[in-house]
PDB file of C-alpha atoms in Angstrom:
ATOM      1  CA  UNK G 529       0.000   0.000   0.000  1.00  0.00           C
ATOM      2  CA  UNK G 530       1.205   3.517  -0.767  1.00  0.00           C
ATOM      3  CA  UNK G 531       2.134   5.889   2.054  1.00  0.00           C
ATOM      4  CA  UNK G 532       0.421   8.939   0.540  1.00  0.00           C
ATOM      5  CA  UNK G 533      -1.949   9.125  -2.412  1.00  0.00           C
ATOM      6  CA  UNK G 534      -2.519  12.393  -4.254  1.00  0.00           C
ATOM      7  CA  UNK G 535      -5.443  12.372  -6.669  1.00  0.00           C
ATOM      8  CA  UNK G 536      -5.914  15.138  -9.264  1.00  0.00           C
ATOM      9  CA  UNK G 537      -4.515  17.869  -6.998  1.00  0.00           C
ATOM     10  CA  UNK G 538      -4.176  21.342  -8.486  1.00  0.00           C
ATOM     11  CA  UNK G 539      -3.589  24.852  -7.177  1.00  0.00           C
ATOM     12  CA  UNK G 540      -3.994  28.443  -8.325  1.00  0.00           C
ATOM     13  CA  UNK G 541      -3.044  31.692  -6.644  1.00  0.00           C
ATOM     14  CA  UNK G 542      -5.120  34.760  -7.539  1.00  0.00           C
ATOM     15  CA  UNK G 543      -6.338  33.065 -10.703  1.00  0.00           C
ATOM     16  CA  UNK G 544      -2.788  32.175 -11.747  1.00  0.00           C
ATOM     17  CA  UNK G 545      -2.356  28.432 -12.237  1.00  0.00           C
ATOM     18  CA  UNK G 546       0.488  27.189 -10.038  1.00  0.00           C
ATOM     19  CA  UNK G 547      -0.002  23.439 -10.382  1.00  0.00           C
ATOM     20  CA  UNK G 548      -1.798  21.489 -13.080  1.00  0.00           C
ATOM     21  CA  UNK G 549      -3.793  18.448 -11.874  1.00  0.00           C
ATOM     22  CA  UNK G 550      -1.398  15.764 -10.658  1.00  0.00           C
ATOM     23  CA  UNK G 551      -1.985  12.251  -9.359  1.00  0.00           C
ATOM     24  CA  UNK G 552       0.813  10.525  -7.498  1.00  0.00           C
ATOM     25  CA  UNK G 553       1.328   7.606  -5.139  1.00  0.00           C
ATOM     26  CA  UNK G 554       4.338   7.610  -2.808  1.00  0.00           C
ATOM     27  CA  UNK G 555       5.450   4.171  -1.714  1.00  0.00           C
ATOM     28  CA  UNK G 556       7.180   3.371   1.594  1.00  0.00           C
ATOM     29  CA  UNK G 557      10.967   3.471   1.355  1.00  0.00           C
ATOM     30  CA  UNK G 558      11.349   5.076  -2.067  1.00  0.00           C
ATOM     31  CA  UNK G 559      13.170   8.209  -3.170  1.00  0.00           C
ATOM     32  CA  UNK G 560      11.156  10.084  -5.780  1.00  0.00           C
ATOM     33  CA  UNK G 561      12.631  12.946  -7.797  1.00  0.00           C
ATOM     34  CA  UNK G 562      10.214  15.746  -8.657  1.00  0.00           C
ATOM     35  CA  UNK G 563      11.441  17.502 -11.798  1.00  0.00           C
ATOM     36  CA  UNK G 564      10.127  20.184 -14.112  1.00  0.00           C
ATOM     37  CA  UNK G 565      10.819  23.755 -15.175  1.00  0.00           C
ATOM     38  CA  UNK G 566      10.603  26.706 -12.813  1.00  0.00           C
ATOM     39  CA  UNK G 567       6.953  27.571 -12.320  1.00  0.00           C
ATOM     40  CA  UNK G 568       5.726  24.019 -12.906  1.00  0.00           C
ATOM     41  CA  UNK G 569       4.521  23.697  -9.314  1.00  0.00           C
ATOM     42  CA  UNK G 570       7.180  21.517  -7.671  1.00  0.00           C
ATOM     43  CA  UNK G 571       7.243  23.536  -4.444  1.00  0.00           C
ATOM     44  CA  UNK G 572       3.460  23.813  -4.452  1.00  0.00           C
ATOM     45  CA  UNK G 573       3.120  20.044  -4.769  1.00  0.00           C
ATOM     46  CA  UNK G 574       5.461  19.538  -1.812  1.00  0.00           C
ATOM     47  CA  UNK G 575       3.413  21.961   0.291  1.00  0.00           C
ATOM     48  CA  UNK G 576       0.177  20.201  -0.678  1.00  0.00           C
ATOM     49  CA  UNK G 577       1.687  16.794   0.094  1.00  0.00           C
ATOM     50  CA  UNK G 578       2.723  17.986   3.546  1.00  0.00           C
ATOM     51  CA  UNK G 579      -0.681  19.500   4.258  1.00  0.00           C
ATOM     52  CA  UNK G 580       0.548  23.096   4.462  1.00  0.00           C
ATOM     53  CA  UNK G 581      -1.379  24.124   1.350  1.00  0.00           C
ATOM     54  CA  UNK G 582      -4.928  23.075   0.474  1.00  0.00           C
ATOM     55  CA  UNK G 583      -5.432  22.017  -3.139  1.00  0.00           C
ATOM     56  CA  UNK G 584      -8.172  23.698  -5.147  1.00  0.00           C
ATOM     57  CA  UNK G 585      -9.098  20.313  -6.566  1.00  0.00           C
ATOM     58  CA  UNK G 586      -8.293  16.740  -5.636  1.00  0.00           C
ATOM     59  CA  UNK G 587      -7.387  14.949  -2.436  1.00  0.00           C
ATOM     60  CA  UNK G 588      -4.374  13.978  -0.353  1.00  0.00           C
ATOM     61  CA  UNK G 589      -4.833  10.674   1.468  1.00  0.00           C
ATOM     62  CA  UNK G 590      -2.245   9.389   3.964  1.00  0.00           C
ATOM     63  CA  UNK G 591      -2.144   5.686   4.738  1.00  0.00           C
ATOM     64  CA  UNK G 592      -0.639   3.700   7.645  1.00  0.00           C
ATOM     65  CA  UNK G 593       1.981   3.895   9.111  1.00  0.00           C
ATOM     66  CA  UNK G 594       1.088   7.593   9.100  1.00  0.00           C
ATOM     67  CA  UNK G 595      -1.365   8.440  11.893  1.00  0.00           C
ATOM     68  CA  UNK G 596      -5.005   9.073  11.055  1.00  0.00           C
ATOM     69  CA  UNK G 597      -4.602  12.846  11.181  1.00  0.00           C
ATOM     70  CA  UNK G 598      -4.602  15.709   8.688  1.00  0.00           C
ATOM     71  CA  UNK G 599      -1.140  15.896   7.139  1.00  0.00           C
ATOM     72  CA  UNK G 600      -0.550  19.395   8.520  1.00  0.00           C
ATOM     73  CA  UNK G 601      -0.957  18.088  12.080  1.00  0.00           C
ATOM     74  CA  UNK G 602       1.721  15.399  11.809  1.00  0.00           C
ATOM     75  CA  UNK G 603       4.797  15.824  13.984  1.00  0.00           C
ATOM     76  CA  UNK G 604       8.500  15.865  13.051  1.00  0.00           C
ATOM     77  CA  UNK G 605       8.857  12.135  13.629  1.00  0.00           C
ATOM     78  CA  UNK G 606       6.305  11.588  10.870  1.00  0.00           C
ATOM     79  CA  UNK G 607       7.233  14.313   8.369  1.00  0.00           C
ATOM     80  CA  UNK G 608      10.616  16.017   7.929  1.00  0.00           C
ATOM     81  CA  UNK G 609      10.788  19.094   5.710  1.00  0.00           C
ATOM     82  CA  UNK G 610      13.674  20.865   3.972  1.00  0.00           C
ATOM     83  CA  UNK G 611      12.313  24.220   2.729  1.00  0.00           C
ATOM     84  CA  UNK G 612      14.035  26.387   0.136  1.00  0.00           C
ATOM     85  CA  UNK G 613      14.188  29.102   2.801  1.00  0.00           C
ATOM     86  CA  UNK G 614      16.183  26.639   5.000  1.00  0.00           C
ATOM     87  CA  UNK G 615      14.300  27.804   8.108  1.00  0.00           C
ATOM     88  CA  UNK G 616      16.858  27.223  10.860  1.00  0.00           C
ATOM     89  CA  UNK G 617      16.389  28.971  14.198  1.00  0.00           C
ATOM     90  CA  UNK G 618      18.891  31.831  14.226  1.00  0.00           C
ATOM     91  CA  UNK G 619      19.243  31.878  18.003  1.00  0.00           C
ATOM     92  CA  UNK G 620      20.134  28.188  18.270  1.00  0.00           C
ATOM     93  CA  UNK G 621      23.368  26.384  17.455  1.00  0.00           C
ATOM     94  CA  UNK G 622      23.347  23.815  14.674  1.00  0.00           C
ATOM     95  CA  UNK G 623      23.288  21.044  17.293  1.00  0.00           C
ATOM     96  CA  UNK G 624      20.324  22.658  19.045  1.00  0.00           C
ATOM     97  CA  UNK G 625      18.504  23.117  15.736  1.00  0.00           C
ATOM     98  CA  UNK G 626      18.744  19.356  15.284  1.00  0.00           C
ATOM     99  CA  UNK G 627      17.715  18.766  18.880  1.00  0.00           C
ATOM    100  CA  UNK G 628      14.528  20.813  18.490  1.00  0.00           C
ATOM    101  CA  UNK G 629      12.469  18.268  16.511  1.00  0.00           C
ATOM    102  CA  UNK G 630      14.064  15.470  18.525  1.00  0.00           C
ATOM    103  CA  UNK G 631      13.614  17.156  21.903  1.00  0.00           C
ATOM    104  CA  UNK G 632      11.654  14.247  23.384  1.00  0.00           C
ATOM    105  CA  UNK G 633      14.129  11.637  22.137  1.00  0.00           C
ATOM    106  CA  UNK G 634      17.483  10.388  23.349  1.00  0.00           C
ATOM    107  CA  UNK G 635      19.398  10.332  20.092  1.00  0.00           C
ATOM    108  CA  UNK G 636      22.486  12.467  20.646  1.00  0.00           C
ATOM    109  CA  UNK G 637      24.631   9.881  18.884  1.00  0.00           C
ATOM    110  CA  UNK G 638      22.319   9.995  15.869  1.00  0.00           C
ATOM    111  CA  UNK G 639      22.619  13.776  15.721  1.00  0.00           C
ATOM    112  CA  UNK G 640      26.391  13.584  15.858  1.00  0.00           C
ATOM    113  CA  UNK G 641      26.469  10.936  13.126  1.00  0.00           C
ATOM    114  CA  UNK G 642      24.230  13.030  10.872  1.00  0.00           C
ATOM    115  CA  UNK G 643      26.474  16.053  11.320  1.00  0.00           C
ATOM    116  CA  UNK G 644      29.519  13.959  10.477  1.00  0.00           C
ATOM    117  CA  UNK G 645      28.004  12.397   7.362  1.00  0.00           C
ATOM    118  CA  UNK G 646      26.970  15.838   6.082  1.00  0.00           C
ATOM    119  CA  UNK G 647      30.380  17.415   6.810  1.00  0.00           C
ATOM    120  CA  UNK G 648      28.979  19.607   9.588  1.00  0.00           C
ATOM    121  CA  UNK G 649      30.584  18.245  12.745  1.00  0.00           C
ATOM    122  CA  UNK G 650      33.066  21.115  12.985  1.00  0.00           C
ATOM    123  CA  UNK G 651      30.204  23.620  12.889  1.00  0.00           C
ATOM    124  CA  UNK G 652      28.007  21.896  15.477  1.00  0.00           C
ATOM    125  CA  UNK G 653      28.183  24.668  18.056  1.00  0.00           C
ATOM    126  CA  UNK G 654      27.953  27.599  15.656  1.00  0.00           C
ATOM    127  CA  UNK G 655      24.773  29.485  14.900  1.00  0.00           C
ATOM    128  CA  UNK G 656      23.392  29.646  11.348  1.00  0.00           C
ATOM    129  CA  UNK G 657      24.697  33.173  10.778  1.00  0.00           C
ATOM    130  CA  UNK G 658      28.222  31.914  11.485  1.00  0.00           C
ATOM    131  CA  UNK G 659      28.284  29.351   8.673  1.00  0.00           C
ATOM    132  CA  UNK G 660      27.789  29.467   4.903  1.00  0.00           C
ATOM    133  CA  UNK G 661      24.475  29.133   3.088  1.00  0.00           C
ATOM    134  CA  UNK G 662      25.464  25.678   1.869  1.00  0.00           C
ATOM    135  CA  UNK G 663      26.300  24.561   5.402  1.00  0.00           C
ATOM    136  CA  UNK G 664      22.982  25.933   6.628  1.00  0.00           C
ATOM    137  CA  UNK G 665      21.198  23.965   3.940  1.00  0.00           C
ATOM    138  CA  UNK G 666      22.920  20.725   4.944  1.00  0.00           C
ATOM    139  CA  UNK G 667      21.950  21.436   8.548  1.00  0.00           C
ATOM    140  CA  UNK G 668      18.327  21.749   7.409  1.00  0.00           C
ATOM    141  CA  UNK G 669      18.642  18.351   5.727  1.00  0.00           C
ATOM    142  CA  UNK G 670      20.060  16.892   8.947  1.00  0.00           C
ATOM    143  CA  UNK G 671      17.200  18.400  10.954  1.00  0.00           C
ATOM    144  CA  UNK G 672      14.648  16.823   8.601  1.00  0.00           C
ATOM    145  CA  UNK G 673      16.254  13.403   9.009  1.00  0.00           C
ATOM    146  CA  UNK G 674      17.152  13.384  12.692  1.00  0.00           C
ATOM    147  CA  UNK G 675      13.914  11.794  13.922  1.00  0.00           C
ATOM    148  CA  UNK G 676      13.986   9.045  11.262  1.00  0.00           C
ATOM    149  CA  UNK G 677      10.631  10.284   9.943  1.00  0.00           C
ATOM    150  CA  UNK G 678       8.162   8.317   7.883  1.00  0.00           C
ATOM    151  CA  UNK G 679       8.147  10.933   5.111  1.00  0.00           C
ATOM    152  CA  UNK G 680      10.695  13.559   4.048  1.00  0.00           C
ATOM    153  CA  UNK G 681       9.820  16.420   1.711  1.00  0.00           C
ATOM    154  CA  UNK G 682      12.827  18.347   0.398  1.00  0.00           C
ATOM    155  CA  UNK G 683      12.688  21.470  -1.764  1.00  0.00           C
ATOM    156  CA  UNK G 684      15.896  22.029  -3.769  1.00  0.00           C
ATOM    157  CA  UNK G 685      18.110  20.571  -0.989  1.00  0.00           C
ATOM    158  CA  UNK G 686      21.309  20.838  -3.081  1.00  0.00           C
ATOM    159  CA  UNK G 687      20.797  24.313  -4.562  1.00  0.00           C
ATOM    160  CA  UNK G 688      23.585  25.841  -2.437  1.00  0.00           C
ATOM    161  CA  UNK G 689      25.995  22.896  -2.650  1.00  0.00           C
ATOM    162  CA  UNK G 690      29.071  22.217  -4.729  1.00  0.00           C
ATOM    163  CA  UNK G 691      29.103  18.853  -6.490  1.00  0.00           C
ATOM    164  CA  UNK G 692      30.879  16.990  -3.667  1.00  0.00           C
ATOM    165  CA  UNK G 693      28.495  18.250  -0.984  1.00  0.00           C
ATOM    166  CA  UNK G 694      25.476  17.718  -3.242  1.00  0.00           C
ATOM    167  CA  UNK G 695      26.531  14.070  -3.431  1.00  0.00           C
ATOM    168  CA  UNK G 696      26.729  13.922   0.384  1.00  0.00           C
ATOM    169  CA  UNK G 697      23.191  15.257   0.665  1.00  0.00           C
ATOM    170  CA  UNK G 698      21.776  12.878  -1.934  1.00  0.00           C
ATOM    171  CA  UNK G 699      23.622   9.868  -0.514  1.00  0.00           C
ATOM    172  CA  UNK G 700      22.144  10.666   2.905  1.00  0.00           C
ATOM    173  CA  UNK G 701      18.630  11.008   1.482  1.00  0.00           C
ATOM    174  CA  UNK G 702      19.128   7.730  -0.393  1.00  0.00           C
ATOM    175  CA  UNK G 703      20.219   6.051   2.843  1.00  0.00           C
ATOM    176  CA  UNK G 704      17.071   7.320   4.569  1.00  0.00           C
ATOM    177  CA  UNK G 705      14.929   5.816   1.820  1.00  0.00           C
ATOM    178  CA  UNK G 706      16.818   2.527   2.037  1.00  0.00           C
ATOM    179  CA  UNK G 707      16.043   2.503   5.772  1.00  0.00           C
ATOM    180  CA  UNK G 708      12.316   2.837   5.073  1.00  0.00           C
ATOM    181  CA  UNK G 709      11.627   6.575   4.870  1.00  0.00           C
ATOM    182  CA  UNK G 710       9.678   7.825   1.872  1.00  0.00           C
ATOM    183  CA  UNK G 711      11.553  10.767   0.330  1.00  0.00           C
ATOM    184  CA  UNK G 712      10.115  13.245  -2.185  1.00  0.00           C
ATOM    185  CA  UNK G 713      12.675  15.733  -3.533  1.00  0.00           C
ATOM    186  CA  UNK G 714      11.921  18.698  -5.785  1.00  0.00           C
ATOM    187  CA  UNK G 715      15.080  19.686  -7.615  1.00  0.00           C
ATOM    188  CA  UNK G 716      16.702  20.853 -10.832  1.00  0.00           C
ATOM    189  CA  UNK G 717      19.871  18.944  -9.903  1.00  0.00           C
ATOM    190  CA  UNK G 718      20.650  16.256 -12.527  1.00  0.00           C
ATOM    191  CA  UNK G 719      22.571  14.313  -9.865  1.00  0.00           C
ATOM    192  CA  UNK G 720      19.270  13.509  -8.157  1.00  0.00           C
ATOM    193  CA  UNK G 721      18.144  11.118 -10.870  1.00  0.00           C
ATOM    194  CA  UNK G 722      21.197   8.937 -10.187  1.00  0.00           C
ATOM    195  CA  UNK G 723      19.940   8.331  -6.644  1.00  0.00           C
ATOM    196  CA  UNK G 724      16.165   8.301  -7.189  1.00  0.00           C
ATOM    197  CA  UNK G 725      13.990   5.242  -7.718  1.00  0.00           C
ATOM    198  CA  UNK G 726      11.893   7.186 -10.212  1.00  0.00           C
ATOM    199  CA  UNK G 727      11.370  10.687 -11.531  1.00  0.00           C
ATOM    200  CA  UNK G 728       8.063  12.548 -11.847  1.00  0.00           C
ATOM    201  CA  UNK G 729       8.265  15.452 -14.294  1.00  0.00           C
ATOM    202  CA  UNK G 730       5.717  18.265 -14.015  1.00  0.00           C
ATOM    203  CA  UNK G 731       4.686  20.222 -17.077  1.00  0.00           C
ATOM    204  CA  UNK G 732       4.927  23.993 -16.921  1.00  0.00           C
ATOM    205  CA  UNK G 733       1.791  25.630 -15.593  1.00  0.00           C
TER     206      UNK G 733
END
């Protein structure tokens, strides 16, 4: 059974079409690449999948092992999100940013391992403003993965990375999928297709 089923979802903003009708099933433990030109609705589809935007048409249906709740009410251990805006807490260190979604869990070793695998260990006690944009982005990826969530939604997670660090990010997302997490990644990065199980290409709106 699929983890999430999207049926004929579409979205417009002020009469401007942002996403043409799309149907998609996300299976447990797969990494799906979401491709398409700028303006095709990749970010919008991620937001609809996560429950943070309501589609104008169609439905989003989660299935077990996701709880029987609206998607927008699911916690970090169910859905991890890597936004384009990165969204780290400026007042917290990188370690504390990772600890925030995992605050009820004893997984310090997991946090340290994530930082190491994403080449962030040396920045663990710095705040976001003290590291580069690429390092911030990798920290956002680590935060999305730290609770071993059921579903990860990532919006252009390699856009600020050089090729070597983009590979680190994609290898880590691939490892999460291999461990059972469903991963949906919107990206223009051609490297993504080398790690994805399949690619969904959206037509321009």
